[in-house]
Amino acid sequence: MRNPAYDILFQPMQIGPLTAKNRFYQVPHCNGGGYRDPTAVAAMRGIKAEGGWGVIFTEQTEMHHTSEITPFIEQRLWDDADIPALRRMSEAMKTRGALAGIQLAYSGINGPNLYTKEVPLAPTALPIRTFTNDPVQARALDKTDIRDLRRWFVNAAKRSKLAGFDLICLYGAHGFGIFQHFLSRATNQRTDEYGGSLENRSRFVNEVIADMRDAVGDTMGITLRVSLDEHIGTLGFSNAELREFIEMNADLPDLWDLAHGTWEDCSGPSRFKDEAAQETLVTGIRELSSKPVVGVGRFTSPDVMARLVRQGVLDFIGCARPSIADPFLPKKIEEGRIEDIRECIGCNICITGDMTMSISRCTQNPTFMEEWRKGWHPETMNPKGESSNVLVVGSGPAGLEAARALSLRGYDVALAEAGTTLGGRVARERLLPGLSAWGRVVDYRQYQLSQRANVETYFDSRLSAADVLEFGFENICLATGSHWRADGVARQHVTAVPADPAMPVYTPDDIMAGKRPTGEVVLFDDDHYYMGGVIAELLAKEGCKVTLITPCAYVSDWTRNTLEQGAIHRRLVDAGVTIRLNTGLASVAAEGVETVDVYTDARARLGCDAVVMVTSRVSDDALYRDLMARRDDWADAGIRSVKVIGDAAAPAPIAWATYAGHRYARELDMPDIGDALPFRREVTALA
Ligand SMILES: Cc1cc2nc3c(=O)[nH]c(=O)nc-3n(C[C@H](O)[C@H](O)[C@H](O)COP(=O)(O)O)c2cc1C
Ligand code: SF4
């Protein structure tokens, strides 16, 4: 039963000529599938419809071939040929009464046009601003170009209608959409009637919306996603100027979609941004216009959502990541199943799928983007196979997810944990600075397991092969994790770094176990994800003088994909960490380390009292190997299968572990598919 305090979230609300059934609004988000995997993306949106969202949007959709963001593979609406794929998407969105929205993006100063080879067009001729600093500049739109661009928007609006959408979102936030480029003095330095005063800078968006209203406004809602603050002072489009703009154009769109000026700010990870982090920037804007307002802020708490609507801060609760982690979030609130919400942990792994142009993953929801590819549903498992029980060894993210999903399938599950707490690496890592929200990976699963009668958990159970053979379980799932190496082996060194044993060397496991170096510490990061930066921050805050050396050109290099690399660098500098980039570790001596410049091979001595190696991990797979060595004994012991998963198979981020656990549970007792591809895909049709 729904808590009446949340009734307000289920009130219908009008957007232009249409009415949304509730206040749950899935704002545009990409998924690493884009135009390459249309049916996979459509199925993912269809699941959100099932989960109860009132409004569901596509990701940004390139609305004309003169502005595209290759190598990223966002959706396209370049001509009629793109309509069928988008219609599949809108139909999936509308299955349960949600409004289907398409976000139209003209990328302007953000589109290098690497694929179409067209000259980029922008309000002002400046270098293209992309993650990859493409050596390309834009030509300033002249009056004819502006007329053309207005027509292209109308064409795109008509095609959106033909593709079955109810709403159009014009993209003008995150630094990505042309409306922001016109509004901001930083990217609009024109001296004609489209530049200068705010009124002039607002002209283009006014013209486009007027054109679109004439074309489709009687049947479609037109929303404007606009930057809350570019955070570059008065040169950029500031929060104060946004308020002025909205006051000046109060009735312009059918809804104001408020999102930060940069993507890094808007989708900031939990390490740097709390829930509702944009509240101050949004508060008061609703009073400036009669049109409804949607805002974002990694909302997972229904109390926060209801408060924001009740206080008149927002009309719609915008969610990207929370809708990925739990597509059934609205339904669970509606059914009073708050404890069942799989809360987003704010790790931004979902964004890495887009940044690497692969296919997105979600740490909390392993079924994300597998709804069609593998037929995985986030709430429902496939029926149980012919065996009846499973021993899961290890309660880290892989083991916990395997146990949860297996129990849902109907297996009797015994979960054996060597220690005294559930969670494995997550139980340790959640205690590191900024990572407490990651503990939700454990909390969600721990609660779910506590609700299942067919799962038994055993602590202090470090098992040998003999124990396992004695127990008589049919299926053995080994999720025994991994540990960090102390010998420096990773990418720079594929064999151990020469080291004098007189120098104390620590690993992340040591630090997480409470051991501490003192004095001057050299941290060697050849892992390049978050761990090096997090431990440097921890030790510096505890009083060590930390020098972080890395062979990479960036601190925590891979976190450029989670949009937090800049924030990590800033935080380390603030904490007093000395950062030495492009610097490898040549050897460890008794009184310090020898460093090596990765380009020139120049060597230097760096004195220190201790070294922390954040390099790579070794699978803890001894039990798996022992059991494989005793394969001949399996039949007598009643064992049908033994499988190693997660970090015990090959160390990787937590999202890989929850995926592995889920996959194990899905595939147990399933027919062997031999050499067949284990997922569906769409292959480009030949012309
Ligand atoms: C994986 C991912 C892809 C995104 N892609 C888009 C996009 O295509 N267009 C857009 O306007 N915003 C995009 N965003 C930003 C979100 O719409 C949203 O503004 C931001 O993530 C903050 O909301 P949240 O805290 O609910 O995630 C994306 C966010 C994520 C996590
Ligand atoms: S990958 Fe991480 S940030 Fe993205 S939705 Fe899932 S839990 Fe949230």
XYZ file of C-alpha atoms and ligand atoms in Angstrom:
726
model
C 0.000 0.000 0.000
C 1.240 3.418 -0.943
C 2.233 5.840 1.804
C -0.184 8.827 1.467
C 2.823 11.131 1.899
C 3.813 10.109 -1.612
C 0.380 10.650 -3.210
C 1.582 13.947 -4.569
C 4.089 12.102 -6.752
C 1.260 10.317 -8.482
C -0.802 13.352 -9.416
C -1.163 13.864 -13.169
C 0.394 16.981 -14.625
C -0.005 18.743 -17.925
C 2.812 19.344 -20.387
C 1.472 21.504 -23.231
C -1.395 19.685 -24.918
C -0.670 16.421 -23.081
C -0.952 15.059 -19.572
C 1.652 12.966 -17.793
C 0.099 10.321 -15.546
C 2.478 11.053 -12.651
C 5.515 13.103 -11.656
C 8.181 10.513 -12.455
C 10.128 11.838 -15.402
C 12.956 9.858 -16.947
C 15.194 12.588 -18.307
C 17.247 11.849 -21.439
C 20.117 9.444 -20.939
C 22.348 7.583 -23.310
C 23.265 3.968 -22.902
C 26.206 3.086 -25.145
C 23.776 1.495 -27.633
C 22.594 4.534 -29.594
C 21.971 4.094 -33.293
C 23.931 0.829 -33.321
C 21.575 -1.113 -31.020
C 18.085 0.345 -31.565
C 16.048 -2.613 -30.360
C 18.181 -3.060 -27.249
C 17.607 0.602 -26.415
C 13.876 0.373 -27.188
C 13.495 -2.636 -24.897
C 15.329 -0.784 -22.122
C 12.876 2.116 -22.440
C 9.978 -0.345 -22.527
C 11.067 -1.699 -19.145
C 10.857 1.844 -17.755
C 7.293 2.037 -19.028
C 6.560 -1.151 -17.135
C 8.239 0.343 -14.079
C 5.695 3.163 -13.969
C 7.473 6.274 -15.277
C 5.070 8.990 -16.401
C 7.468 10.502 -18.919
C 10.229 8.613 -20.706
C 12.776 10.261 -22.956
C 15.272 9.026 -25.494
C 18.895 10.014 -25.236
C 20.115 13.017 -27.189
C 19.202 12.503 -30.826
C 21.276 14.142 -33.534
C 18.648 15.991 -35.544
C 20.722 16.887 -38.604
C 23.802 15.459 -40.280
C 25.646 18.787 -40.133
C 26.121 18.314 -36.423
C 27.186 14.970 -35.005
C 29.402 13.774 -32.210
C 31.282 10.790 -33.570
C 32.928 8.756 -32.036
C 29.922 8.734 -29.679
C 27.026 6.705 -30.980
C 23.964 8.612 -29.889
C 20.662 8.261 -31.707
C 20.109 9.926 -35.045
C 17.202 11.496 -36.832
C 18.993 12.591 -39.963
C 16.259 11.631 -42.408
C 13.217 9.389 -42.765
C 15.374 6.288 -42.716
C 15.852 6.795 -38.976
C 12.125 6.902 -38.225
C 11.397 3.147 -37.919
C 14.021 2.600 -35.199
C 12.731 5.602 -33.281
C 9.134 4.500 -33.709
C 10.066 1.187 -32.123
C 11.371 3.200 -29.191
C 8.299 5.451 -28.801
C 5.994 2.451 -29.001
C 7.924 0.724 -26.229
C 7.758 3.874 -24.097
C 4.006 4.247 -24.536
C 2.970 0.686 -23.629
C 1.790 1.645 -20.118
C 0.509 5.151 -20.656
C 3.779 7.076 -20.334
C 4.423 10.095 -22.521
C 7.196 9.355 -25.003
C 9.778 12.087 -25.456
C 12.597 12.609 -27.920
C 15.516 14.897 -27.196
C 16.673 16.783 -30.278
C 20.292 17.851 -30.235
C 22.106 20.136 -32.602
C 25.591 19.970 -31.172
C 27.027 23.190 -32.630
C 30.343 23.932 -30.967
C 30.309 20.419 -29.521
C 30.003 18.483 -32.812
C 33.249 17.687 -34.666
C 31.428 15.952 -37.581
C 34.099 13.298 -37.907
C 31.683 10.946 -39.695
C 29.792 13.276 -42.011
C 32.841 15.459 -42.776
C 30.582 18.536 -42.802
C 31.946 21.865 -41.595
C 30.594 22.366 -38.057
C 28.302 25.345 -37.508
C 28.050 27.319 -34.273
C 26.952 30.786 -33.114
C 30.595 31.917 -33.089
C 33.634 30.559 -34.938
C 35.631 28.807 -32.200
C 37.411 25.458 -31.793
C 35.097 22.497 -31.279
C 34.791 21.675 -27.581
C 34.879 17.895 -27.122
C 36.324 15.406 -24.663
C 38.986 14.593 -27.258
C 39.988 18.141 -28.259
C 39.433 17.394 -31.944
C 41.544 19.774 -34.055
C 38.496 21.189 -35.794
C 36.865 24.604 -35.679
C 33.313 25.690 -36.332
C 32.194 28.267 -38.859
C 29.905 30.976 -37.497
C 26.299 30.542 -38.637
C 25.323 33.312 -41.045
C 21.730 34.442 -41.493
C 21.079 31.885 -44.235
C 22.469 29.128 -42.032
C 20.204 30.237 -39.191
C 17.190 30.077 -41.483
C 18.303 26.612 -42.631
C 18.821 25.472 -39.054
C 15.333 26.639 -38.074
C 13.913 24.633 -40.974
C 15.952 21.570 -39.968
C 14.461 21.774 -36.484
C 10.970 21.880 -37.988
C 11.809 18.888 -40.191
C 13.075 17.032 -37.136
C 9.942 17.931 -35.180
C 7.720 16.590 -37.961
C 9.774 13.406 -38.152
C 9.559 13.064 -34.348
C 5.802 13.206 -34.634
C 5.815 10.620 -37.410
C 7.988 8.452 -35.181
C 5.234 8.527 -32.560
C 6.650 10.847 -29.901
C 4.505 13.044 -27.653
C 7.199 15.396 -26.389
C 10.241 17.096 -27.845
C 13.084 18.251 -25.604
C 15.343 20.888 -27.109
C 18.839 20.343 -25.757
C 20.490 23.394 -24.239
C 22.435 22.120 -21.233
C 25.679 20.336 -20.323
C 27.584 22.449 -22.853
C 26.215 20.188 -25.583
C 23.177 21.778 -27.255
C 23.094 24.790 -29.566
C 20.495 26.608 -27.452
C 23.029 26.878 -24.640
C 25.675 27.954 -27.152
C 23.442 30.825 -28.233
C 22.478 31.788 -24.681
C 26.000 31.835 -23.264
C 28.259 34.815 -23.851
C 31.197 32.394 -23.803
C 30.089 30.637 -26.991
C 28.028 33.452 -28.495
C 30.180 36.472 -29.268
C 28.027 37.690 -32.145
C 27.415 41.357 -32.743
C 24.206 40.957 -34.779
C 20.645 40.548 -33.486
C 21.498 37.020 -32.220
C 24.310 38.188 -29.905
C 25.010 40.724 -27.203
C 22.015 41.403 -24.961
C 20.168 38.515 -23.303
C 17.171 39.342 -25.468
C 19.314 38.917 -28.575
C 20.915 35.716 -27.317
C 17.395 34.381 -26.629
C 16.215 35.123 -30.168
C 17.235 31.813 -31.716
C 15.457 29.611 -29.186
C 12.355 31.794 -29.453
C 12.340 31.435 -33.224
C 12.835 27.669 -33.143
C 10.082 27.121 -30.585
C 7.688 29.366 -32.513
C 8.434 27.456 -35.732
C 7.925 24.149 -33.977
C 4.669 25.218 -32.379
C 3.344 26.078 -35.833
C 4.440 22.680 -37.117
C 3.506 20.283 -34.276
C 2.534 22.348 -31.220
C -1.148 21.397 -31.287
C -0.355 17.749 -30.575
C 3.134 17.679 -29.065
C 4.640 19.197 -25.938
C 7.833 21.190 -26.442
C 10.286 21.277 -23.538
C 13.549 23.157 -23.181
C 16.503 21.620 -21.365
C 18.461 24.608 -20.249
C 21.686 25.094 -18.319
C 21.346 25.971 -14.632
C 24.797 27.487 -14.444
C 27.933 27.162 -16.536
C 30.027 28.110 -13.504
C 32.367 30.327 -15.478
C 31.222 33.559 -13.887
C 29.608 36.380 -15.809
C 31.224 35.308 -19.075
C 29.020 32.220 -19.130
C 25.306 31.613 -18.710
C 25.005 31.981 -14.941
C 22.174 30.949 -12.657
C 21.204 34.615 -12.246
C 21.038 35.062 -16.014
C 19.035 31.857 -16.397
C 16.433 33.276 -13.999
C 16.354 36.493 -15.992
C 15.947 34.464 -19.192
C 13.049 32.469 -17.762
C 11.325 35.577 -16.448
C 11.741 37.224 -19.828
C 10.447 34.147 -21.688
C 8.061 32.766 -19.087
C 5.759 30.943 -21.494
C 8.342 29.878 -24.031
C 8.383 26.063 -23.694
C 5.663 23.805 -22.315
C 8.065 22.736 -19.576
C 11.389 23.923 -18.207
C 13.892 21.089 -17.896
C 16.639 22.359 -15.618
C 20.040 20.696 -15.707
C 23.549 21.800 -14.921
C 25.814 23.652 -17.334
C 28.378 20.859 -17.617
C 27.732 17.140 -17.712
C 30.394 16.575 -15.054
C 28.436 18.807 -12.672
C 25.042 17.452 -13.609
C 25.880 13.754 -13.378
C 28.415 14.204 -10.593
C 29.214 10.909 -8.827
C 28.274 10.333 -5.179
C 31.935 10.795 -4.263
C 31.486 14.481 -5.088
C 27.745 15.218 -5.176
C 24.997 14.356 -2.717
C 21.390 13.598 -3.579
C 19.517 16.781 -4.615
C 22.809 18.608 -5.206
C 21.155 21.039 -7.666
C 18.360 22.102 -5.298
C 19.744 25.563 -4.531
C 20.223 26.331 -8.210
C 16.639 25.272 -8.966
C 14.767 26.700 -5.997
C 12.587 29.673 -6.901
C 12.660 29.138 -10.656
C 9.190 27.619 -10.689
C 7.732 30.922 -9.502
C 9.125 32.708 -12.552
C 6.864 30.933 -15.018
C 3.468 29.269 -15.198
C 5.045 26.276 -16.918
C 5.993 23.127 -15.024
C 9.574 22.477 -14.016
C 11.604 19.269 -13.924
C 14.939 19.025 -12.148
C 17.464 16.305 -11.387
C 19.715 15.256 -8.519
C 20.208 11.477 -8.290
C 16.903 11.204 -6.459
C 16.341 7.853 -4.805
C 14.502 8.909 -1.662
C 10.723 9.269 -2.055
C 10.741 11.615 0.951
C 13.070 14.023 -0.845
C 11.023 13.718 -4.044
C 7.716 14.397 -2.290
C 9.210 17.303 -0.350
C 10.481 18.974 -3.526
C 7.058 18.746 -5.155
C 5.210 19.750 -1.987
C 7.469 22.768 -1.468
C 6.881 23.849 -5.032
C 10.522 23.503 -6.063
C 9.767 20.989 -8.812
C 6.697 19.689 -10.600
C 8.415 16.626 -11.981
C 11.128 14.456 -10.428
C 13.745 14.015 -13.112
C 15.822 10.866 -12.934
C 18.475 9.418 -15.170
C 20.696 7.230 -12.983
C 18.027 6.280 -10.426
C 15.891 5.073 -13.339
C 18.785 2.980 -14.610
C 19.573 1.418 -11.237
C 15.891 0.729 -10.661
C 13.549 1.058 -13.634
C 10.726 0.035 -11.262
C 11.327 2.882 -8.814
C 7.891 4.558 -9.359
C 6.063 1.246 -9.140
C 7.821 0.312 -5.919
C 6.865 3.642 -4.352
C 3.307 3.190 -5.581
C 3.111 -0.291 -4.094
C 4.678 0.779 -0.797
C 7.760 -1.346 -1.410
C 10.341 1.293 -0.494
C 12.793 -1.281 0.879
C 12.839 -2.981 -2.510
C 14.191 0.097 -4.299
C 17.596 -0.651 -5.789
C 19.190 2.705 -5.100
C 21.725 4.142 -7.483
C 25.152 4.273 -5.839
C 26.398 7.211 -7.923
C 29.409 5.360 -9.344
C 28.781 6.534 -12.938
C 29.677 3.192 -14.484
C 26.560 3.667 -16.642
C 28.255 6.704 -18.175
C 31.368 4.730 -19.058
C 29.288 2.711 -21.534
C 28.566 5.914 -23.389
C 32.075 7.298 -23.041
C 33.637 4.084 -24.353
C 30.933 3.628 -26.992
C 30.442 0.052 -25.833
C 27.140 -0.848 -24.178
C 26.286 0.497 -20.756
C 26.405 -1.456 -17.542
C 24.937 -0.531 -14.195
C 26.581 -1.653 -10.965
C 23.239 -2.019 -9.219
C 21.153 -3.275 -12.141
C 23.010 -5.923 -14.151
C 20.043 -6.286 -16.497
C 20.483 -2.727 -17.842
C 20.862 -2.897 -21.628
C 20.415 -6.697 -21.501
C 16.607 -6.517 -21.601
C 16.556 -7.478 -25.285
C 20.122 -8.652 -25.868
C 19.741 -11.384 -23.273
C 16.060 -11.210 -22.425
C 16.837 -10.199 -18.836
C 14.114 -8.472 -16.829
C 15.165 -6.393 -13.812
C 12.447 -7.821 -11.552
C 11.720 -11.277 -12.911
C 13.999 -14.264 -13.283
C 13.685 -17.182 -15.668
C 12.094 -20.349 -14.222
C 14.234 -22.705 -12.191
C 16.153 -25.454 -14.004
C 16.323 -29.118 -13.103
C 18.790 -29.024 -10.208
C 17.677 -27.743 -6.850
C 20.485 -26.187 -4.849
C 23.607 -24.056 -5.057
C 26.485 -23.353 -2.705
C 27.721 -19.813 -3.304
C 31.148 -19.292 -1.772
C 31.955 -15.642 -1.087
C 29.556 -12.806 -0.303
C 31.132 -9.989 -2.298
C 29.101 -8.274 -5.040
C 29.255 -11.310 -7.357
C 28.280 -13.826 -4.691
C 25.531 -11.632 -3.241
C 23.945 -10.988 -6.626
C 24.226 -14.664 -7.574
C 22.541 -15.673 -4.303
C 19.783 -13.082 -4.707
C 19.004 -13.963 -8.301
C 19.283 -17.729 -7.737
C 16.864 -17.553 -4.835
C 14.403 -15.649 -7.022
C 14.687 -18.427 -9.598
C 13.698 -20.846 -6.859
C 16.970 -22.558 -5.977
C 17.892 -23.363 -2.399
C 20.988 -21.298 -1.789
C 23.694 -21.584 0.845
C 25.913 -18.527 0.984
C 29.253 -19.219 2.676
C 31.287 -16.227 3.813
C 34.799 -16.641 5.215
C 34.494 -13.502 7.365
C 31.868 -12.083 9.646
C 30.183 -9.539 7.357
C 28.534 -9.629 3.974
C 29.857 -7.615 1.073
C 33.457 -8.655 0.384
C 35.310 -5.793 -1.275
C 32.289 -3.490 -1.052
C 32.140 -3.895 2.736
C 35.731 -2.652 2.845
C 35.604 -0.021 0.105
C 32.446 1.653 1.429
C 34.528 2.854 4.382
C 36.938 4.773 2.129
C 36.481 8.544 1.687
C 33.521 9.378 -0.544
C 32.480 5.786 -1.211
C 29.849 5.233 1.485
C 26.966 5.230 -1.032
C 28.587 2.256 -2.736
C 27.512 0.262 0.306
C 24.044 0.195 -1.240
C 25.301 -2.694 -3.383
C 25.417 -4.744 -0.185
C 22.479 -3.164 1.655
C 19.996 -3.822 -1.148
C 21.052 -7.438 -1.554
C 21.360 -8.120 2.153
C 17.777 -6.982 2.660
C 16.524 -8.979 -0.306
C 18.237 -12.120 0.972
C 16.763 -11.565 4.431
C 13.304 -11.779 2.832
C 13.924 -15.126 1.160
C 13.204 -18.397 2.919
C 15.373 -20.374 0.508
C 18.709 -18.695 1.370
C 20.905 -19.574 4.333
C 23.987 -17.510 5.110
C 26.967 -18.997 6.937
C 29.672 -16.720 8.356
C 33.204 -17.727 9.428
C 33.058 -20.369 6.738
C 36.384 -20.547 4.961
C 35.902 -23.735 2.972
C 38.331 -26.284 1.602
C 37.699 -28.540 -1.396
C 37.152 -31.406 1.049
C 34.433 -29.389 2.845
C 32.678 -28.629 -0.422
C 32.819 -32.238 -1.575
C 31.378 -33.322 1.737
C 28.425 -30.925 1.755
C 26.579 -32.486 -1.177
C 25.458 -29.365 -3.033
C 24.684 -29.881 -6.706
C 26.118 -26.595 -7.967
C 29.118 -24.731 -6.642
C 29.509 -21.040 -7.455
C 32.889 -19.674 -6.424
C 32.878 -15.927 -5.873
C 35.926 -15.757 -3.667
C 37.201 -12.365 -4.814
C 40.731 -11.124 -5.250
C 43.485 -9.277 -3.433
C 45.824 -6.453 -4.391
C 49.404 -7.312 -5.338
C 52.343 -5.806 -3.466
C 54.988 -6.506 -6.124
C 54.061 -3.648 -8.471
C 52.959 -5.852 -11.353
C 50.375 -4.185 -13.598
C 50.906 -2.348 -16.873
C 54.312 -0.711 -16.541
C 55.810 -3.837 -14.993
C 54.663 -7.285 -16.037
C 57.142 -8.840 -13.609
C 57.896 -7.732 -10.052
C 59.443 -4.290 -9.518
C 62.969 -4.587 -8.051
C 62.482 -3.764 -4.360
C 64.613 -3.605 -1.229
C 62.713 -5.462 1.529
C 63.766 -2.743 3.986
C 61.180 -0.362 2.467
C 57.667 -0.897 3.898
C 55.217 -1.586 1.062
C 51.440 -1.367 1.521
C 48.567 -2.404 -0.710
C 44.997 -1.079 -0.730
C 44.012 -4.213 1.214
C 46.482 -3.281 3.950
C 45.091 0.237 4.133
C 41.499 -1.025 4.186
C 42.498 -3.446 6.960
C 43.599 -0.452 9.041
C 47.374 -0.634 8.543
C 48.971 2.761 8.058
C 52.245 4.154 6.774
C 53.550 7.323 8.392
C 55.668 10.230 7.181
C 56.438 10.543 3.490
C 54.583 8.126 1.267
C 54.966 7.405 -2.435
C 51.801 5.971 -3.952
C 52.386 4.255 -7.285
C 49.150 4.133 -9.304
C 49.294 1.798 -12.273
C 45.629 0.786 -11.805
C 44.225 4.108 -13.054
C 40.688 3.814 -11.686
C 39.510 5.309 -8.372
C 41.550 3.364 -5.811
C 44.857 5.243 -6.161
C 43.214 8.646 -5.793
C 41.003 7.532 -2.904
C 43.912 6.128 -0.889
C 46.098 9.162 -1.615
C 43.264 11.353 -0.331
C 42.807 9.210 2.782
C 46.499 9.152 3.723
C 46.994 12.862 3.032
C 44.000 13.737 5.198
C 45.428 11.553 7.951
C 48.681 13.496 7.911
C 51.011 11.677 5.521
C 52.965 13.662 2.959
C 51.810 11.838 -0.165
C 53.351 11.888 -3.627
C 51.223 10.087 -6.213
C 53.202 8.893 -9.212
C 51.552 7.420 -12.274
C 52.782 6.533 -15.758
C 49.583 8.134 -17.098
C 49.046 11.699 -18.227
C 46.067 11.974 -15.840
C 45.479 11.088 -12.216
C 42.971 8.220 -12.023
C 42.967 8.182 -15.828
C 39.984 5.861 -16.359
C 37.752 8.134 -14.269
C 37.590 10.428 -17.266
C 34.919 7.896 -18.284
C 33.021 8.401 -15.022
C 33.230 12.198 -15.416
C 35.114 12.661 -12.142
C 38.757 12.878 -13.196
C 38.881 16.669 -12.875
C 37.184 16.573 -9.464
C 39.619 13.909 -8.251
C 42.635 15.935 -9.355
C 41.256 19.041 -7.637
C 40.496 17.139 -4.441
C 43.992 15.662 -4.277
C 45.588 19.046 -4.790
C 43.351 20.444 -2.037
C 44.392 17.600 0.256
C 48.052 18.483 -0.308
C 48.950 15.457 -2.456
C 51.876 16.026 -4.836
C 51.000 14.646 -8.264
C 53.699 13.416 -10.641
C 52.223 12.448 -14.012
C 53.951 10.523 -16.831
C 56.159 9.046 -14.123
C 56.765 5.354 -13.625
C 58.381 3.432 -10.809
C 61.803 2.022 -11.694
C 62.707 0.423 -8.363
C 62.129 0.576 -4.638
C 65.185 1.179 -2.404
C 65.520 1.157 1.390
C 65.275 4.929 1.675
C 63.053 5.863 -1.283
C 62.095 5.023 -4.857
C 63.669 5.559 -8.231
C 61.201 7.098 -10.677
C 61.342 7.033 -14.462
C 59.980 9.535 -16.953
C 57.823 7.498 -19.347
C 58.910 9.528 -22.374
C 62.605 10.251 -21.778
C 63.534 7.370 -19.464
C 65.142 10.003 -17.179
C 65.616 8.620 -13.657
C 65.219 10.479 -10.376
C 65.361 9.596 -6.683
C 62.417 10.296 -4.429
C 62.953 9.752 -0.722
C 60.099 8.266 1.321
C 59.231 6.240 4.389
C 56.746 3.914 2.719
C 55.371 2.902 -0.670
C 51.740 2.125 -1.505
C 51.284 -0.058 -4.570
C 47.945 0.463 -6.325
C 48.676 -1.724 -9.297
C 46.644 -4.859 -9.979
C 44.878 -7.707 -8.259
C 45.235 -11.469 -8.108
C 42.193 -13.717 -8.122
C 41.599 -15.707 -4.943
C 40.755 -18.850 -6.869
C 42.596 -21.534 -4.901
C 39.360 -23.278 -3.934
C 38.255 -23.320 -7.552
C 41.557 -24.799 -8.672
C 41.465 -27.412 -5.907
C 37.959 -28.446 -6.896
C 38.903 -28.641 -10.566
C 41.831 -30.874 -9.600
C 39.349 -33.192 -7.890
C 36.893 -33.385 -10.767
C 36.848 -37.170 -10.563
C 35.274 -36.911 -7.103
C 32.379 -34.689 -8.168
C 29.951 -37.421 -9.194
C 30.251 -39.226 -5.861
C 29.770 -35.911 -4.066
C 26.639 -35.172 -6.112
C 28.239 -32.146 -7.783
C 26.866 -31.252 -11.207
C 28.713 -27.991 -11.812
C 31.537 -25.824 -10.468
C 32.014 -22.307 -11.747
C 34.219 -19.388 -10.772
C 32.808 -15.875 -11.209
C 33.549 -12.218 -10.576
C 36.944 -11.069 -9.307
C 37.856 -14.680 -8.554
C 37.649 -15.330 -12.306
C 39.246 -12.019 -13.361
C 39.356 -8.826 -11.270
C 37.358 -5.867 -12.620
C 35.100 -3.074 -11.318
C 32.163 -3.924 -9.037
C 29.702 -3.681 -11.928
C 31.465 -6.567 -13.629
C 31.024 -8.618 -10.453
C 27.275 -8.004 -10.074
C 26.889 -8.776 -13.786
C 28.819 -12.028 -13.357
C 26.685 -13.018 -10.368
C 23.487 -12.294 -12.251
C 24.650 -14.110 -15.349
C 25.576 -17.168 -13.316
C 22.085 -17.240 -11.807
C 20.390 -16.800 -15.189
C 22.408 -19.473 -16.954
C 22.447 -22.215 -14.339
C 20.902 -25.410 -15.744
C 20.345 -23.748 -19.102
C 21.122 -25.760 -22.254
C 24.688 -25.466 -23.497
C 24.647 -23.065 -26.454
C 27.996 -24.307 -27.711
C 29.742 -21.796 -29.925
C 26.648 -19.636 -30.450
C 26.701 -15.941 -29.589
C 25.369 -15.477 -26.025
C 23.393 -12.320 -26.845
C 21.252 -10.872 -29.596
C 22.426 -8.005 -31.749
C 21.367 -6.128 -34.834
C 23.540 -6.283 -37.898
C 23.579 -3.358 -40.316
C 21.405 -4.082 -43.363
C 23.353 -4.028 -46.620
C 22.370 -1.328 -49.103
C 24.416 7.465 -18.818
C 23.923 8.873 -18.904
C 23.716 9.454 -20.148
C 23.217 10.753 -20.257
N 22.893 11.251 -21.484
C 22.220 12.414 -21.570
C 21.678 12.858 -22.802
O 21.763 12.194 -23.833
N 21.026 14.056 -22.812
C 20.869 14.820 -21.690
O 20.270 15.877 -21.747
N 21.369 14.403 -20.517
C 22.007 13.223 -20.419
N 22.447 12.775 -19.197
C 22.231 13.624 -18.006
C 20.937 13.257 -17.313
O 19.820 13.532 -18.102
C 20.760 13.982 -15.977
O 20.597 15.334 -16.212
C 21.908 13.780 -15.013
O 22.405 12.464 -15.037
C 21.450 14.100 -13.589
O 20.354 13.295 -13.259
P 20.489 11.993 -12.319
O 21.144 12.473 -11.082
O 19.083 11.561 -12.122
O 21.326 11.015 -13.038
C 22.960 11.501 -19.079
C 23.190 10.914 -17.841
C 23.649 9.628 -17.742
C 23.842 9.034 -16.377
S 25.975 2.535 -12.884
Fe 26.217 3.422 -10.862
S 25.656 5.584 -11.178
Fe 24.923 4.518 -12.964
S 22.821 4.034 -12.461
Fe 24.018 2.269 -11.892
S 24.488 2.538 -9.751
Fe 23.823 4.521 -10.535
